[in-house]
């Protein structure tokens, strides 16, 4: 059974990717499924780029957000994106449910390498990403 994930209330409420009080944000909700964090979502026309395609920057944001959740909830570390490489394979369509998942690929003392992907309802891979993240202290992540 999937475990619903969360941060302490108020920690990232304004976040564009997951913040519950960000009216224009994606409001992604994550669960843990084995060694992955997973979010299911459907994006509206306000996130479109060309016609019925979700804008590539929004797709990259979903992948990056999933990696951040994986880092915290799978490795217990706060972090910031150092590099993000995205490969777009098929368009993410407006109004269609997609699954975003991320996992930790490798780590050393202060760096983590993560992988993420977006899949459609049939399990086809729409986009993939690899990112390198630098660990930061909790106080720095919270802006203290």
PDB file of C-alpha atoms in Angstrom:
ATOM      1  CA  UNK A   1       0.000   0.000   0.000  1.00  0.00           C
ATOM      2  CA  UNK A   2       1.276   3.480  -0.886  1.00  0.00           C
ATOM      3  CA  UNK A   3       2.261   5.817   1.929  1.00  0.00           C
ATOM      4  CA  UNK A   4       1.106   9.434   1.500  1.00  0.00           C
ATOM      5  CA  UNK A   5       4.004  11.849   1.992  1.00  0.00           C
ATOM      6  CA  UNK A   6       4.061  15.332   3.491  1.00  0.00           C
ATOM      7  CA  UNK A   7       6.322  17.980   4.960  1.00  0.00           C
ATOM      8  CA  UNK A   8       5.588  19.755   8.239  1.00  0.00           C
ATOM      9  CA  UNK A   9       2.595  22.056   7.819  1.00  0.00           C
ATOM     10  CA  UNK A  10       3.553  25.437   6.405  1.00  0.00           C
ATOM     11  CA  UNK A  11       7.043  24.345   5.315  1.00  0.00           C
ATOM     12  CA  UNK A  12       6.576  24.727   1.554  1.00  0.00           C
ATOM     13  CA  UNK A  13       3.009  26.076   1.209  1.00  0.00           C
ATOM     14  CA  UNK A  14       4.070  28.613  -1.440  1.00  0.00           C
ATOM     15  CA  UNK A  15       6.036  26.130  -3.548  1.00  0.00           C
ATOM     16  CA  UNK A  16       5.025  26.194  -7.228  1.00  0.00           C
ATOM     17  CA  UNK A  17       5.357  22.417  -7.509  1.00  0.00           C
ATOM     18  CA  UNK A  18       3.642  21.205  -4.338  1.00  0.00           C
ATOM     19  CA  UNK A  19       2.431  24.193  -2.336  1.00  0.00           C
ATOM     20  CA  UNK A  20      -1.165  23.989  -1.185  1.00  0.00           C
ATOM     21  CA  UNK A  21      -1.553  27.768  -0.915  1.00  0.00           C
ATOM     22  CA  UNK A  22      -0.047  28.585  -4.320  1.00  0.00           C
ATOM     23  CA  UNK A  23      -3.136  29.287  -6.446  1.00  0.00           C
ATOM     24  CA  UNK A  24      -1.249  29.045  -9.752  1.00  0.00           C
ATOM     25  CA  UNK A  25       0.999  26.139  -8.761  1.00  0.00           C
ATOM     26  CA  UNK A  26       0.830  22.471  -9.712  1.00  0.00           C
ATOM     27  CA  UNK A  27      -0.162  21.280  -6.199  1.00  0.00           C
ATOM     28  CA  UNK A  28       1.451  17.888  -6.704  1.00  0.00           C
ATOM     29  CA  UNK A  29       0.744  15.321  -3.965  1.00  0.00           C
ATOM     30  CA  UNK A  30       3.234  12.493  -3.504  1.00  0.00           C
ATOM     31  CA  UNK A  31       3.116   8.961  -2.163  1.00  0.00           C
ATOM     32  CA  UNK A  32       5.860   6.468  -1.544  1.00  0.00           C
ATOM     33  CA  UNK A  33       5.703   3.281  -3.584  1.00  0.00           C
ATOM     34  CA  UNK A  34       8.678   1.071  -2.731  1.00  0.00           C
ATOM     35  CA  UNK A  35      11.864   2.896  -3.733  1.00  0.00           C
ATOM     36  CA  UNK A  36       9.965   5.624  -5.632  1.00  0.00           C
ATOM     37  CA  UNK A  37       7.961   8.719  -4.819  1.00  0.00           C
ATOM     38  CA  UNK A  38       4.918   9.022  -7.077  1.00  0.00           C
ATOM     39  CA  UNK A  39       2.389  11.731  -7.937  1.00  0.00           C
ATOM     40  CA  UNK A  40      -0.658  11.422 -10.162  1.00  0.00           C
ATOM     41  CA  UNK A  41      -1.969  14.569 -11.777  1.00  0.00           C
ATOM     42  CA  UNK A  42      -3.817  16.047 -14.717  1.00  0.00           C
ATOM     43  CA  UNK A  43      -2.889  19.539 -15.870  1.00  0.00           C
ATOM     44  CA  UNK A  44      -5.250  22.117 -17.329  1.00  0.00           C
ATOM     45  CA  UNK A  45      -4.940  24.396 -20.338  1.00  0.00           C
ATOM     46  CA  UNK A  46      -3.324  27.119 -18.204  1.00  0.00           C
ATOM     47  CA  UNK A  47      -0.140  24.995 -18.314  1.00  0.00           C
ATOM     48  CA  UNK A  48      -0.185  24.504 -22.102  1.00  0.00           C
ATOM     49  CA  UNK A  49       2.549  25.548 -24.468  1.00  0.00           C
ATOM     50  CA  UNK A  50       1.515  24.551 -27.982  1.00  0.00           C
ATOM     51  CA  UNK A  51      -2.117  23.509 -28.549  1.00  0.00           C
ATOM     52  CA  UNK A  52      -2.911  20.638 -26.165  1.00  0.00           C
ATOM     53  CA  UNK A  53       0.688  20.008 -25.075  1.00  0.00           C
ATOM     54  CA  UNK A  54       1.770  20.841 -21.529  1.00  0.00           C
ATOM     55  CA  UNK A  55       4.637  23.357 -21.700  1.00  0.00           C
ATOM     56  CA  UNK A  56       8.071  21.715 -21.529  1.00  0.00           C
ATOM     57  CA  UNK A  57       9.096  23.935 -18.629  1.00  0.00           C
ATOM     58  CA  UNK A  58       6.140  22.659 -16.620  1.00  0.00           C
ATOM     59  CA  UNK A  59       7.117  19.064 -17.425  1.00  0.00           C
ATOM     60  CA  UNK A  60      10.665  19.831 -16.232  1.00  0.00           C
ATOM     61  CA  UNK A  61       9.226  21.353 -13.059  1.00  0.00           C
ATOM     62  CA  UNK A  62       7.231  18.187 -12.316  1.00  0.00           C
ATOM     63  CA  UNK A  63      10.356  16.056 -12.761  1.00  0.00           C
ATOM     64  CA  UNK A  64      12.450  18.379 -10.589  1.00  0.00           C
ATOM     65  CA  UNK A  65       9.766  18.491  -7.890  1.00  0.00           C
ATOM     66  CA  UNK A  66       9.538  14.704  -7.785  1.00  0.00           C
ATOM     67  CA  UNK A  67      13.313  14.498  -7.338  1.00  0.00           C
ATOM     68  CA  UNK A  68      13.160  16.895  -4.396  1.00  0.00           C
ATOM     69  CA  UNK A  69      10.497  14.783  -2.712  1.00  0.00           C
ATOM     70  CA  UNK A  70      12.522  11.626  -3.382  1.00  0.00           C
ATOM     71  CA  UNK A  71      15.613  13.182  -1.840  1.00  0.00           C
ATOM     72  CA  UNK A  72      13.829  14.147   1.366  1.00  0.00           C
ATOM     73  CA  UNK A  73      11.522  11.179   1.805  1.00  0.00           C
ATOM     74  CA  UNK A  74      13.861   8.429   0.584  1.00  0.00           C
ATOM     75  CA  UNK A  75      17.248   9.745   1.775  1.00  0.00           C
ATOM     76  CA  UNK A  76      16.128  12.035   4.615  1.00  0.00           C
ATOM     77  CA  UNK A  77      17.987  15.037   3.208  1.00  0.00           C
ATOM     78  CA  UNK A  78      17.027  18.515   2.090  1.00  0.00           C
ATOM     79  CA  UNK A  79      18.700  19.585  -1.118  1.00  0.00           C
ATOM     80  CA  UNK A  80      18.857  21.937  -4.062  1.00  0.00           C
ATOM     81  CA  UNK A  81      19.071  21.143  -7.750  1.00  0.00           C
ATOM     82  CA  UNK A  82      22.613  21.380  -9.110  1.00  0.00           C
ATOM     83  CA  UNK A  83      21.943  20.009 -12.619  1.00  0.00           C
ATOM     84  CA  UNK A  84      18.809  18.833 -14.398  1.00  0.00           C
ATOM     85  CA  UNK A  85      18.859  17.042 -17.754  1.00  0.00           C
ATOM     86  CA  UNK A  86      15.460  16.375 -19.312  1.00  0.00           C
ATOM     87  CA  UNK A  87      14.664  14.221 -22.306  1.00  0.00           C
ATOM     88  CA  UNK A  88      11.238  14.743 -23.884  1.00  0.00           C
ATOM     89  CA  UNK A  89      10.017  11.557 -25.586  1.00  0.00           C
ATOM     90  CA  UNK A  90       6.311  12.223 -26.234  1.00  0.00           C
ATOM     91  CA  UNK A  91       4.059  15.195 -25.506  1.00  0.00           C
ATOM     92  CA  UNK A  92       2.365  15.452 -22.126  1.00  0.00           C
ATOM     93  CA  UNK A  93      -1.232  16.222 -23.049  1.00  0.00           C
ATOM     94  CA  UNK A  94      -3.456  18.757 -21.305  1.00  0.00           C
ATOM     95  CA  UNK A  95      -6.281  17.140 -19.335  1.00  0.00           C
ATOM     96  CA  UNK A  96      -4.806  13.603 -19.371  1.00  0.00           C
ATOM     97  CA  UNK A  97      -3.700  11.896 -16.179  1.00  0.00           C
ATOM     98  CA  UNK A  98       0.022  11.315 -15.871  1.00  0.00           C
ATOM     99  CA  UNK A  99       2.195   9.662 -13.257  1.00  0.00           C
ATOM    100  CA  UNK A 100       5.398  11.358 -12.129  1.00  0.00           C
ATOM    101  CA  UNK A 101       7.888   9.150 -10.297  1.00  0.00           C
ATOM    102  CA  UNK A 102      11.392   9.649  -8.938  1.00  0.00           C
ATOM    103  CA  UNK A 103      14.066   7.642  -7.169  1.00  0.00           C
ATOM    104  CA  UNK A 104      17.624   7.956  -5.935  1.00  0.00           C
ATOM    105  CA  UNK A 105      20.170   6.575  -8.389  1.00  0.00           C
ATOM    106  CA  UNK A 106      23.382   7.193  -6.441  1.00  0.00           C
ATOM    107  CA  UNK A 107      24.819   9.271  -3.629  1.00  0.00           C
ATOM    108  CA  UNK A 108      28.013  10.287  -1.892  1.00  0.00           C
ATOM    109  CA  UNK A 109      28.585  12.439   1.177  1.00  0.00           C
ATOM    110  CA  UNK A 110      26.897  15.661  -0.029  1.00  0.00           C
ATOM    111  CA  UNK A 111      25.713  14.931  -3.589  1.00  0.00           C
ATOM    112  CA  UNK A 112      22.835  12.839  -4.822  1.00  0.00           C
ATOM    113  CA  UNK A 113      21.983  11.688  -8.332  1.00  0.00           C
ATOM    114  CA  UNK A 114      18.269  11.203  -8.919  1.00  0.00           C
ATOM    115  CA  UNK A 115      16.116   9.935 -11.772  1.00  0.00           C
ATOM    116  CA  UNK A 116      12.542  10.814 -12.616  1.00  0.00           C
ATOM    117  CA  UNK A 117      10.028  10.120 -15.340  1.00  0.00           C
ATOM    118  CA  UNK A 118       6.544  11.082 -16.472  1.00  0.00           C
ATOM    119  CA  UNK A 119       4.299   8.287 -17.760  1.00  0.00           C
ATOM    120  CA  UNK A 120       0.851   8.340 -19.337  1.00  0.00           C
ATOM    121  CA  UNK A 121      -2.109   6.211 -18.227  1.00  0.00           C
ATOM    122  CA  UNK A 122      -0.831   3.325 -20.380  1.00  0.00           C
ATOM    123  CA  UNK A 123       2.608   3.383 -18.758  1.00  0.00           C
ATOM    124  CA  UNK A 124       4.330   4.927 -21.787  1.00  0.00           C
ATOM    125  CA  UNK A 125       7.288   7.109 -20.838  1.00  0.00           C
ATOM    126  CA  UNK A 126       6.679  10.723 -21.901  1.00  0.00           C
ATOM    127  CA  UNK A 127       9.733  12.380 -20.364  1.00  0.00           C
ATOM    128  CA  UNK A 128      12.752  11.380 -18.305  1.00  0.00           C
ATOM    129  CA  UNK A 129      15.246  13.331 -16.246  1.00  0.00           C
ATOM    130  CA  UNK A 130      18.461  12.890 -14.357  1.00  0.00           C
ATOM    131  CA  UNK A 131      19.519  15.421 -11.798  1.00  0.00           C
ATOM    132  CA  UNK A 132      22.356  16.056  -9.425  1.00  0.00           C
ATOM    133  CA  UNK A 133      21.392  17.553  -6.088  1.00  0.00           C
ATOM    134  CA  UNK A 134      23.489  19.125  -3.348  1.00  0.00           C
ATOM    135  CA  UNK A 135      22.467  18.400   0.239  1.00  0.00           C
ATOM    136  CA  UNK A 136      21.705  21.436   2.432  1.00  0.00           C
ATOM    137  CA  UNK A 137      20.925  21.840   6.121  1.00  0.00           C
ATOM    138  CA  UNK A 138      17.261  22.010   7.106  1.00  0.00           C
ATOM    139  CA  UNK A 139      17.611  25.617   8.323  1.00  0.00           C
ATOM    140  CA  UNK A 140      18.946  26.709   4.937  1.00  0.00           C
ATOM    141  CA  UNK A 141      16.133  24.894   3.108  1.00  0.00           C
ATOM    142  CA  UNK A 142      13.596  26.665   5.324  1.00  0.00           C
ATOM    143  CA  UNK A 143      15.194  30.048   4.597  1.00  0.00           C
ATOM    144  CA  UNK A 144      16.443  30.562   8.151  1.00  0.00           C
TER     145      UNK A 144
END
